[in-house]
Amino acid sequence: MRASRRLRWLVLAIACTAPAAGRAEDGYELWLRYRPVPDTVRLARYRAALRQVMVAGDSPTLRAAREELTRGLRGLLDRDTPFFDSASGEGALLVGTPRGSPAIAGLGLAADLGRAGEEGFVIRSVMAAGRRATVVAANTDLGVLHGVFRFLQLLQTQQPIESLSMVEAPRLRYRVLDHWDNLDRTVERGYAGFSLWDWQKLPDWRSPRYTDYARANASIGINGTVLTNVNADATSLTPDWLAKARALAEVFRPYGIRVYLTARFSAPIEIGGLKTADPQDAAVREWWKAKADEIYRLIPDFGGFLVKANSEGQPGPQDYGRSHADGANLLAEAVAPHGGVVMWRAFVYSHEVPEDRAKQAYDEFKPLDGRFRPNVLLQVKNGPVDFQPREPFHPLFGAMPRTPLMLELQITKEYLGFATHLVYLGPLFEEALRADTHARGAGSLVSKVIDGSLEGHASGGMAGVANIGTDRNWCGSAFDCANWYAFGRLAWDPSRGSEAIADSWLRMTFGNDAALVEPVKAMMLGSREAAVDYMTPLGLHHLMARGHHYGPGPWVSGGERPDWTSVYYHRADANGIGFDRTASGSNAVGQYFPEVARVFGDPRQVPPQYLLWFHHLPWDHRLASGRTLWEELVARYYAGVETVRRMQASWRSLEGKLDAERYHQVATFLEIQEREARWWRDACVLYFQTFSRREIPPQYERPQHTLEEYMAIRSRYVPGSREQP
Amino acid sequence: MRASRRLRWLVLAIACTAPAAGRAEDGYELWLRYRPVPDTVRLARYRAALRQVMVAGDSPTLRAAREELTRGLRGLLDRDTPFFDSASGEGALLVGTPRGSPAIAGLGLAADLGRAGEEGFVIRSVMAAGRRATVVAANTDLGVLHGVFRFLQLLQTQQPIESLSMVEAPRLRYRVLDHWDNLDRTVERGYAGFSLWDWQKLPDWRSPRYTDYARANASIGINGTVLTNVNADATSLTPDWLAKARALAEVFRPYGIRVYLTARFSAPIEIGGLKTADPQDAAVREWWKAKADEIYRLIPDFGGFLVKANSEGQPGPQDYGRSHADGANLLAEAVAPHGGVVMWRAFVYSHEVPEDRAKQAYDEFKPLDGRFRPNVLLQVKNGPVDFQPREPFHPLFGAMPRTPLMLELQITKEYLGFATHLVYLGPLFEEALRADTHARGAGSLVSKVIDGSLEGHASGGMAGVANIGTDRNWCGSAFDCANWYAFGRLAWDPSRGSEAIADSWLRMTFGNDAALVEPVKAMMLGSREAAVDYMTPLGLHHLMARGHHYGPGPWVSGGERPDWTSVYYHRADANGIGFDRTASGSNAVGQYFPEVARVFGDPRQVPPQYLLWFHHLPWDHRLASGRTLWEELVARYYAGVETVRRMQASWRSLEGKLDAERYHQVATFLEIQEREARWWRDACVLYFQTFSRREIPPQYERPQHTLEEYMAIRSRYVPGSREQP
C-alpha cells in the first residue's frame, strides 16, 4: 500500500519532469531550470549529502513538494535519488512537518519552527539517529513546499549545504499578483501575448501551464492571484464564470495560491437585476452576501475582491453619494464570514476635481482612516501619479495608521518600454519599500507600513500588476521574468536587496558562470536609471504618447481631460520647467510628514531625481552638478542612451557564453531599446528646446529627425491598449 | 573553406535540433517529431541504407534541407549521420539538383525530373559508382526540400526504402493558407489562441516559431500564406507594416512560402489620401501601381493580393457602379508586371438582393466569365452558403470556363465545434474535390476545375482558412492539426484519399503502433459525419447561434438581415421543413448542369445528405430508410451523439498506449464534445418538435432541459468573434 503509493508518486514525478527534459532555452522553465551542477567537486558534495529523500505524509501540497524535489534533484544531481518513507543511513534529506513525522518532531526544531509561522520553514543540517542529514521542516504542508523550493534554490545557486541553519517566514501576509486580464483574453497593459486563462475551455480543460504558473509563484512565495482586470466585467461573477475560476483555484490550491476576483461595483444591477448598487440599500447588501456565499461554496479558500471604484469611469459608491469606506465595507461585510478580504484601490482621481491629480487620493482617503472594516486593505500605488519610471513615495503611506495598507507595484512595463526594453525593476521596488515616511519618526519605512509593524496591524501586503501572458517565455522577454521574480522575493522579505535578488535569479536562469553573472548583473542594476534618464529624468513624469503610452509624447495636450496630457505634468514654458508642488503651487508637499515635506519642498535639498516633480525652475537654474537645468536635462537624456549602448556592448561580449536562442533575442531587443531610447531622447530634447531656446551642447550627437517628424509618428495596434479597428 | 562551411552547417543543424530534443508531447512538433524507429530490424535497415549524406550545393533552401535531414535522421536513426560534400561507399543519401551536382546529373534521372517540374522531386534507389545509394533529386532547390520532407516521411511512417522509385509534382499551382488574422493579433474565427504574427516586435524580432511554421507548411507542400484578414485593414499596406511583412517573407522564403496580403479596396482613400477608390479613376490606378511597386521593392517574390469586396460590408468596385471584374483587374494590373496574382473572392451576397443567398455568387460572377485579367484567380468556397458541416458543391465550379478558379476551404472549425470537437475534415475536403460538376460531361470533378486541366488553365489552386494560432500545439487540439496537414496534402495532390492522409498523419503524430493507429483512424474517419448528424443532418444548414456560431440556434430570427438567421435556411413549419431550391422554389438547382440539377431537384433521387438543402418536405414524407422525415431527423441527431460516445469509448481504450499529456487533453475535449453534441441534439429536436408536433420515439433518451432553457443560453466572450465589453 505505502509502497504502491510511493511508486505512484515516482510515476507522477517522472511524468511531470518530462517537459523539463527539454533543453530548449525558450524561457519556459523560468528560474526552475534545474540543470546539472557543472562543478564536479560541488556535485560530489551534493550527491553525498543527498543520497536519499524522505517526504513524510501525503497531501496535494506534499505531493507537489515531492514532485518538485524529484524533478529538481534529477536535474541538478543528474541522477535519480531514491525516495523512502523513512530515512536511514548518511546523507538523508528529511522533509515534512513535526505533526506528520516523528523523525522530524524529534529533531528539536520547536524554537525555529516557532519563528517559521504558517507559511515559513526551517532548513537545517542535523544529526538524525547519529547520522548527518538535512531537514526541511515547517508547521504546515505549504511551509514545507516553500522550504523545498528554497532548498532547491540553494543547489541551483551552488551554495554549500553542509552546515545549514535557516529560518524563513514571510513578512507580508498578502503577496498577490493582479492580472489585468479581460474575459476576451486581451490583457490591459499586457506585453507578453494574451491571458493565460483559456476561459472557453475552462472549467473542463486545465492546461498543464496553470500548474507551472502555480509552481513558479509558489517558488517565490506569492500566495494569491487576482484573475481579472480591475476595470471589471460583472460577467466574471456569473455562475458559468465562477465555475471556471473554481477550476483554476483547484489547480492553484496545492501551491498555496488563493484566487481573488475583481468586483464591478454595479454588478448587482448588471447581473443581479437590481435597480441600484447603493451600498446602503438592503437588497444590494443581501445580493453581495448571497454572491459571496455562492462563491465560497465553490471556492472555500476564495481570497476576496479587488475593487477599482469611482476611478477612470468605473462605477462606485460615490455614484450614490456614499464614501469609499461605505463601498469597501459593503463587500467586506459579505466576505467577512468566510475569512475573505477586500482590496480597495486608492488609485482615484476625478476630472471634476481641478486639484493636482497627485493629491487627490490622499485628500479622498486620509479622512476615511478608521472607517474601514478590519478585513479591508487599502491598496496604494508606490507613487501618487501612476507607475512612472520614477515617483516619490505615495503620501498615503504612513498617513492611514488605522488602516492596513497594501503597496501596489506594476510589474508589467506600461511606462518602462514594454517587453523589449531591458529594465530590471528590483531597484524601483526597493526604492519604494525603503522610502522613509517619517510617520513615526525616522525609519518609518514604507515596508514597515505594509508589513503592519509600524502601526501594529496583523495584515498588509504587496500587489504586483502581472506581466505574464501566453508568450512561451511567460513575460515577453527573459529579463522581464526577473521582475516577476523580484516582486515575489520582495513581497516575502521587503528588506532583501535587489542586487542579491538579481544575482540569484541570474544564476538560476543563466547559470553560475561568474563571467556571465557579473556583467549581466551590472546591466540589470543600471537599467532602471537608464530608462529614467532617456524617458523622464530629474522628476519629469507622464511624457508618453496618449492612450497606449508607447514612445514619447511630451507635446500631448488637450483631449478628454488635462491630467491625461503631458503638458499638465511638465509645465514647460519660456521661463522654465517642472510642476510646482510647493506651497507656492499645488502644495502636494504638504501631504508628506514635515521632515519629508521640508526636503521635497526645498529645491536645494530635494534629491535631483525628484527636482521637477516638486519644482518649476528656470532653464538656467544652477544645479549641484554645476550645470544649468537645461544642460543637466540634456545630459541626462544623452546619458540614458549611452548606458543602453554600454549594455549592448557588454551583452555582445557574452556571445557564446550562453545559448544562442536567448542570446539572440536579448541582442535584438537591445537594438530595439537603443533605437527607442534615441527616439525618446531626441523627441523630448527637441520639444523642450522650443521652450528653453537653448542649444544642444556641441559634444552631443544631433537628433536624427526634426521635432515635426517625431510629432507625426502614429503607432497603431499597440499591445496592451484597446484600439477599435 | 568548404570544410569550415560544412562545420558551420553542422553547428546550425545542432542549434536548430535542440528544440526537437524536448520529448514533451505538447504537440509543438506537429507531424515532424522524428522519434527513434522502434522496430530494431527496420532501424538496422535504415541505418545500413543511410550511412552518409551528401547535400550538393549551398543556398538558404538547401541549408534548410540539410538542417531538416540532420534533425530528422538524428531523431529517427538515433545517431548522427555524417554529411560529406561528395559521397563514397555503400549507403549514401544523395540530395540535390543535376545543376548543383555532377554526381546527381550522372544518374540518368532526366525523364523523371521532367515530370517533377519546378516544385516536385524524384526519390530513387540507384547504383552510384557501383554502390547502392538513395537519391533525392529535383530541378530546383525547393523541389529538393520538398523531396527531403517526403523522404523523411517515408522513414517516419516506416516504409521500406530499399527499392524506391517516386516522382511527385504538385497538381495545383497555388496552395495557400488564408490567415484571418487582425493587426491587433485577434483572429477572426480563430480557436487556437491568437495570431502568430507578433507585429509589435516585427520587423526586428523574428521568432523561431516563424521558421517552424514555414517548416511545417513546406513539409506538406503549401507554398503561400496570406498574412492578414479578408476583412482587411489598409494599415497593413503602410510602410511600417510592409516592413514587418517583409521580415516574415524573408523567414519563409527559403521554404518556398510566398507572402500575400489582403487589400482593402478603399485603401487609396484611407491611406492614400485620394477622394475615391473608383477602379476607373486614373489616380486610383496609379496609386495601386505605385503601391505594388513599393511592395515588390521590399518583397521581390510577393505573391499578390487576396480581396473580399462588396461582401458583408466590405468596400468594393460596386460602390462606384463598377463590376467585380473591374475591381479585380485594377489590382491585377498593378501586380502583373511583378508576376503577382489577385485572388478575388466569390463569397458575395447583398442584403439589398432578396434572392436566395445560395444563388447570389453565381448570379454575380457567371456573367463576368472571360472579363478577368489572366493573373486573376476567382476564389470560390466549397459550397454556396458558408463552410457548413455539409454543403453541395458550389455551382460556380465548372460554370466559369474562361476563369482560373481556386477552391476555398475552411480549416478552422467555425461551424464544426471549434477546437474541442474532434472532427477530421479530410472527408469534407475530399467530398468537395471529388464532386462532379458535369461541366464537360461525367468526370468533370471540382479537382479538375481547380487544377486547370478541365479547361486548360495553367493555374488554379486551393486556399484554406488557417486554424493556426499561438496555442502551443498550433491548432488548439492535436486533431485539428490533422486538418492543416490534410489541406496541404490535398492541395499538393487532390486525388489523394483522406484515409491515407489520416494514416500517415497518425503515424507521424502518434507513432506506428497499429493498435493505436487503426482505432484512432476509425474515429477520425467517422467524425465529420457525426458532427453533421448532431448539428445539421439531412441537408439542414446554418442553425448555429448568432454571430459567434457557438452552439445551436435554430430559433435565430430577425435582426440585421434574414440570411443571417436560421429560420431563413430551415423554413420549418407545421407542414414540414427544408429550403425549396427547386423550380417551385428559389430554383438554385437551375444553377447546376442538367445532369446534376436533375438529381438534386428530385426528392427521390437527391442524396439524403442534401435532402433539405434543396427540398421542403412534409414531416411524414417517407424516406428510403422506411422512416418518416421526422423519424429520420430525430434518428440522425441521436446517431450523432452515439458516434461521439463510441469515439470516447475507443479513446479510453487507448489509455497507456500514448503519452499521458495528449491522452488526457483529447479525453477532456471528447467530454466537451459529447456534452455539446447533446446540447445541439436536444435543442434542435425540441425546437423542430414545436413544428412537427410529433413525439421523440420512445427508444431515445429524453432531452436534459426544456427548449426554453436551451433558448435562454447566452454565450459570452466566445473566441473568434469580436464582442465589445
mmCIF file of N, CA and C in Angstrom, chain A residues 263-324:
data_model
loop_
_atom_site.group_PDB
_atom_site.id
_atom_site.type_symbol
_atom_site.label_atom_id
_atom_site.label_comp_id
_atom_site.label_asym_id
_atom_site.label_seq_id
_atom_site.Cartn_x
_atom_site.Cartn_y
_atom_site.Cartn_z
ATOM 1 N N ALA A 263 -14.323 42.921 -8.429
ATOM 2 C CA ALA A 263 -15.778 43.078 -8.306
ATOM 3 C C ALA A 263 -16.184 44.402 -8.950
ATOM 4 N N ARG A 264 -17.057 44.300 -9.941
ATOM 5 C CA ARG A 264 -17.594 45.531 -10.538
ATOM 6 C C ARG A 264 -18.698 46.039 -9.623
ATOM 7 N N PHE A 265 -18.549 47.279 -9.208
ATOM 8 C CA PHE A 265 -19.438 47.780 -8.158
ATOM 9 C C PHE A 265 -20.902 47.754 -8.591
ATOM 10 N N SER A 266 -21.133 47.868 -9.893
ATOM 11 C CA SER A 266 -22.513 47.892 -10.392
ATOM 12 C C SER A 266 -23.047 46.499 -10.722
ATOM 13 N N ALA A 267 -22.328 45.470 -10.322
ATOM 14 C CA ALA A 267 -22.761 44.090 -10.613
ATOM 15 C C ALA A 267 -24.195 43.799 -10.159
ATOM 16 N N PRO A 268 -24.618 44.294 -8.984
ATOM 17 C CA PRO A 268 -25.997 43.992 -8.571
ATOM 18 C C PRO A 268 -27.034 44.442 -9.594
ATOM 19 N N ILE A 269 -26.707 45.501 -10.333
ATOM 20 C CA ILE A 269 -27.623 45.950 -11.382
ATOM 21 C C ILE A 269 -27.434 45.097 -12.630
ATOM 22 N N GLU A 270 -26.160 44.928 -13.041
ATOM 23 C CA GLU A 270 -25.876 44.314 -14.340
ATOM 24 C C GLU A 270 -26.190 42.831 -14.378
ATOM 25 N N ILE A 271 -25.877 42.111 -13.311
ATOM 26 C CA ILE A 271 -26.187 40.669 -13.336
ATOM 27 C C ILE A 271 -27.160 40.275 -12.233
ATOM 28 N N GLY A 272 -27.485 41.234 -11.346
ATOM 29 C CA GLY A 272 -28.390 40.910 -10.240
ATOM 30 C C GLY A 272 -29.809 41.378 -10.479
ATOM 31 N N GLY A 273 -29.967 42.187 -11.513
ATOM 32 C CA GLY A 273 -31.309 42.648 -11.843
ATOM 33 C C GLY A 273 -31.867 43.669 -10.857
ATOM 34 N N LEU A 274 -31.000 44.236 -10.000
ATOM 35 C CA LEU A 274 -31.476 45.256 -9.064
ATOM 36 C C LEU A 274 -31.491 46.630 -9.743
ATOM 37 N N LYS A 275 -32.191 47.540 -9.104
ATOM 38 C CA LYS A 275 -32.307 48.877 -9.696
ATOM 39 C C LYS A 275 -31.137 49.761 -9.294
ATOM 40 N N THR A 276 -30.437 49.356 -8.234
ATOM 41 C CA THR A 276 -29.373 50.197 -7.691
ATOM 42 C C THR A 276 -28.217 49.325 -7.211
ATOM 43 N N ALA A 277 -27.062 49.992 -7.012
ATOM 44 C CA ALA A 277 -25.932 49.319 -6.379
ATOM 45 C C ALA A 277 -25.522 50.092 -5.130
ATOM 46 N N ASP A 278 -26.444 50.910 -4.626
ATOM 47 C CA ASP A 278 -26.198 51.748 -3.449
ATOM 48 C C ASP A 278 -25.820 50.886 -2.243
ATOM 49 N N PRO A 279 -24.655 51.144 -1.659
ATOM 50 C CA PRO A 279 -24.213 50.329 -0.513
ATOM 51 C C PRO A 279 -25.175 50.376 0.676
ATOM 52 N N GLN A 280 -25.987 51.403 0.758
ATOM 53 C CA GLN A 280 -26.927 51.500 1.879
ATOM 54 C C GLN A 280 -28.223 50.759 1.585
ATOM 55 N N ASP A 281 -28.379 50.261 0.375
ATOM 56 C CA ASP A 281 -29.620 49.586 0.013
ATOM 57 C C ASP A 281 -29.589 48.145 0.529
ATOM 58 N N ALA A 282 -30.612 47.763 1.261
ATOM 59 C CA ALA A 282 -30.631 46.439 1.904
ATOM 60 C C ALA A 282 -30.540 45.318 0.861
ATOM 61 N N ALA A 283 -31.255 45.488 -0.257
ATOM 62 C CA ALA A 283 -31.252 44.443 -1.285
ATOM 63 C C ALA A 283 -29.844 44.284 -1.880
ATOM 64 N N VAL A 284 -29.150 45.401 -2.009
ATOM 65 C CA VAL A 284 -27.784 45.361 -2.536
ATOM 66 C C VAL A 284 -26.879 44.601 -1.569
ATOM 67 N N ARG A 285 -27.038 44.925 -0.285
ATOM 68 C CA ARG A 285 -26.215 44.222 0.717
ATOM 69 C C ARG A 285 -26.538 42.737 0.703
ATOM 70 N N GLU A 286 -27.790 42.380 0.592
ATOM 71 C CA GLU A 286 -28.203 40.983 0.533
ATOM 72 C C GLU A 286 -27.603 40.302 -0.694
ATOM 73 N N TRP A 287 -27.637 41.037 -1.813
ATOM 74 C CA TRP A 287 -27.140 40.449 -3.060
ATOM 75 C C TRP A 287 -25.661 40.101 -2.929
ATOM 76 N N TRP A 288 -24.887 41.013 -2.358
ATOM 77 C CA TRP A 288 -23.450 40.748 -2.217
ATOM 78 C C TRP A 288 -23.186 39.614 -1.228
ATOM 79 N N LYS A 289 -24.005 39.578 -0.172
ATOM 80 C CA LYS A 289 -23.824 38.463 0.785
ATOM 81 C C LYS A 289 -24.108 37.134 0.100
ATOM 82 N N ALA A 290 -25.195 37.087 -0.669
ATOM 83 C CA ALA A 290 -25.565 35.842 -1.359
ATOM 84 C C ALA A 290 -24.497 35.481 -2.393
ATOM 85 N N LYS A 291 -23.995 36.496 -3.072
ATOM 86 C CA LYS A 291 -22.963 36.239 -4.086
ATOM 87 C C LYS A 291 -21.706 35.681 -3.420
ATOM 88 N N ALA A 292 -21.321 36.273 -2.310
ATOM 89 C CA ALA A 292 -20.143 35.779 -1.580
ATOM 90 C C ALA A 292 -20.376 34.340 -1.121
ATOM 91 N N ASP A 293 -21.574 34.067 -0.567
ATOM 92 C CA ASP A 293 -21.877 32.692 -0.135
ATOM 93 C C ASP A 293 -21.755 31.734 -1.315
ATOM 94 N N GLU A 294 -22.281 32.139 -2.468
ATOM 95 C CA GLU A 294 -22.227 31.298 -3.670
ATOM 96 C C GLU A 294 -20.762 31.016 -4.046
ATOM 97 N N ILE A 295 -19.953 32.061 -4.027
ATOM 98 C CA ILE A 295 -18.544 31.895 -4.404
ATOM 99 C C ILE A 295 -17.835 30.951 -3.441
ATOM 100 N N TYR A 296 -18.066 31.144 -2.146
ATOM 101 C CA TYR A 296 -17.352 30.319 -1.164
ATOM 102 C C TYR A 296 -17.833 28.889 -1.156
ATOM 103 N N ARG A 297 -19.058 28.650 -1.613
ATOM 104 C CA ARG A 297 -19.482 27.246 -1.764
ATOM 105 C C ARG A 297 -18.629 26.568 -2.826
ATOM 106 N N LEU A 298 -18.269 27.336 -3.869
ATOM 107 C CA LEU A 298 -17.462 26.774 -4.966
ATOM 108 C C LEU A 298 -15.981 26.790 -4.635
ATOM 109 N N ILE A 299 -15.547 27.874 -3.977
ATOM 110 C CA ILE A 299 -14.114 28.088 -3.712
ATOM 111 C C ILE A 299 -13.948 28.404 -2.224
ATOM 112 N N PRO A 300 -13.856 27.362 -1.386
ATOM 113 C CA PRO A 300 -13.851 27.570 0.071
ATOM 114 C C PRO A 300 -12.725 28.493 0.543
ATOM 115 N N ASP A 301 -11.613 28.520 -0.205
ATOM 116 C CA ASP A 301 -10.495 29.379 0.229
ATOM 117 C C ASP A 301 -10.378 30.621 -0.667
ATOM 118 N N PHE A 302 -11.499 31.022 -1.270
ATOM 119 C CA PHE A 302 -11.510 32.237 -2.089
ATOM 120 C C PHE A 302 -10.907 33.393 -1.291
ATOM 121 N N GLY A 303 -10.015 34.156 -1.953
ATOM 122 C CA GLY A 303 -9.303 35.207 -1.231
ATOM 123 C C GLY A 303 -10.139 36.435 -0.939
ATOM 124 N N GLY A 304 -10.934 36.826 -1.914
ATOM 125 C CA GLY A 304 -11.752 38.018 -1.735
ATOM 126 C C GLY A 304 -11.794 38.848 -3.006
ATOM 127 N N PHE A 305 -12.174 40.123 -2.849
ATOM 128 C CA PHE A 305 -12.369 41.003 -4.002
ATOM 129 C C PHE A 305 -11.312 42.103 -4.064
ATOM 130 N N LEU A 306 -10.940 42.436 -5.285
ATOM 131 C CA LEU A 306 -10.150 43.635 -5.551
ATOM 132 C C LEU A 306 -11.069 44.608 -6.289
ATOM 133 N N VAL A 307 -11.100 45.869 -5.852
ATOM 134 C CA VAL A 307 -12.064 46.809 -6.416
ATOM 135 C C VAL A 307 -11.397 48.122 -6.838
ATOM 136 N N LYS A 308 -11.695 48.501 -8.058
ATOM 137 C CA LYS A 308 -11.377 49.842 -8.550
ATOM 138 C C LYS A 308 -12.716 50.558 -8.704
ATOM 139 N N ALA A 309 -12.956 51.557 -7.887
ATOM 140 C CA ALA A 309 -14.264 52.209 -7.877
ATOM 141 C C ALA A 309 -14.117 53.715 -8.017
ATOM 142 N N ASN A 310 -15.082 54.317 -8.726
ATOM 143 C CA ASN A 310 -15.072 55.773 -8.943
ATOM 144 C C ASN A 310 -13.695 56.263 -9.372
ATOM 145 N N SER A 311 -13.149 55.572 -10.364
ATOM 146 C CA SER A 311 -11.865 55.965 -10.911
ATOM 147 C C SER A 311 -11.868 55.644 -12.394
ATOM 148 N N GLU A 312 -11.471 56.610 -13.190
ATOM 149 C CA GLU A 312 -11.381 56.392 -14.642
ATOM 150 C C GLU A 312 -12.652 55.745 -15.187
ATOM 151 N N GLY A 313 -13.794 56.244 -14.736
ATOM 152 C CA GLY A 313 -15.051 55.807 -15.326
ATOM 153 C C GLY A 313 -15.672 54.569 -14.705
ATOM 154 N N GLN A 314 -14.992 53.942 -13.743
ATOM 155 C CA GLN A 314 -15.582 52.772 -13.089
ATOM 156 C C GLN A 314 -16.684 53.222 -12.123
ATOM 157 N N PRO A 315 -17.744 52.407 -12.025
ATOM 158 C CA PRO A 315 -18.808 52.742 -11.069
ATOM 159 C C PRO A 315 -18.302 52.605 -9.640
ATOM 160 N N GLY A 316 -19.003 53.234 -8.709
ATOM 161 C CA GLY A 316 -18.567 53.152 -7.329
ATOM 162 C C GLY A 316 -19.575 53.772 -6.384
ATOM 163 N N PRO A 317 -19.271 53.726 -5.089
ATOM 164 C CA PRO A 317 -20.227 54.219 -4.079
ATOM 165 C C PRO A 317 -20.567 55.696 -4.247
ATOM 166 N N GLN A 318 -19.625 56.482 -4.775
ATOM 167 C CA GLN A 318 -19.899 57.920 -4.909
ATOM 168 C C GLN A 318 -21.016 58.195 -5.910
ATOM 169 N N ASP A 319 -21.310 57.209 -6.769
ATOM 170 C CA ASP A 319 -22.451 57.373 -7.681
ATOM 171 C C ASP A 319 -23.744 57.527 -6.879
ATOM 172 N N TYR A 320 -23.695 57.096 -5.606
ATOM 173 C CA TYR A 320 -24.884 57.169 -4.754
ATOM 174 C C TYR A 320 -24.639 58.087 -3.562
ATOM 175 N N GLY A 321 -23.623 58.933 -3.705
ATOM 176 C CA GLY A 321 -23.313 59.875 -2.633
ATOM 177 C C GLY A 321 -22.720 59.206 -1.401
ATOM 178 N N ARG A 322 -22.207 57.992 -1.575
ATOM 179 C CA ARG A 322 -21.581 57.292 -0.427
ATOM 180 C C ARG A 322 -20.067 57.389 -0.546
ATOM 181 N N SER A 323 -19.397 57.072 0.535
ATOM 182 C CA SER A 323 -17.934 57.188 0.540
ATOM 183 C C SER A 323 -17.288 55.876 0.098
ATOM 184 N N HIS A 324 -15.992 55.956 -0.181
ATOM 185 C CA HIS A 324 -15.237 54.744 -0.494
ATOM 186 C C HIS A 324 -15.305 53.752 0.663
#
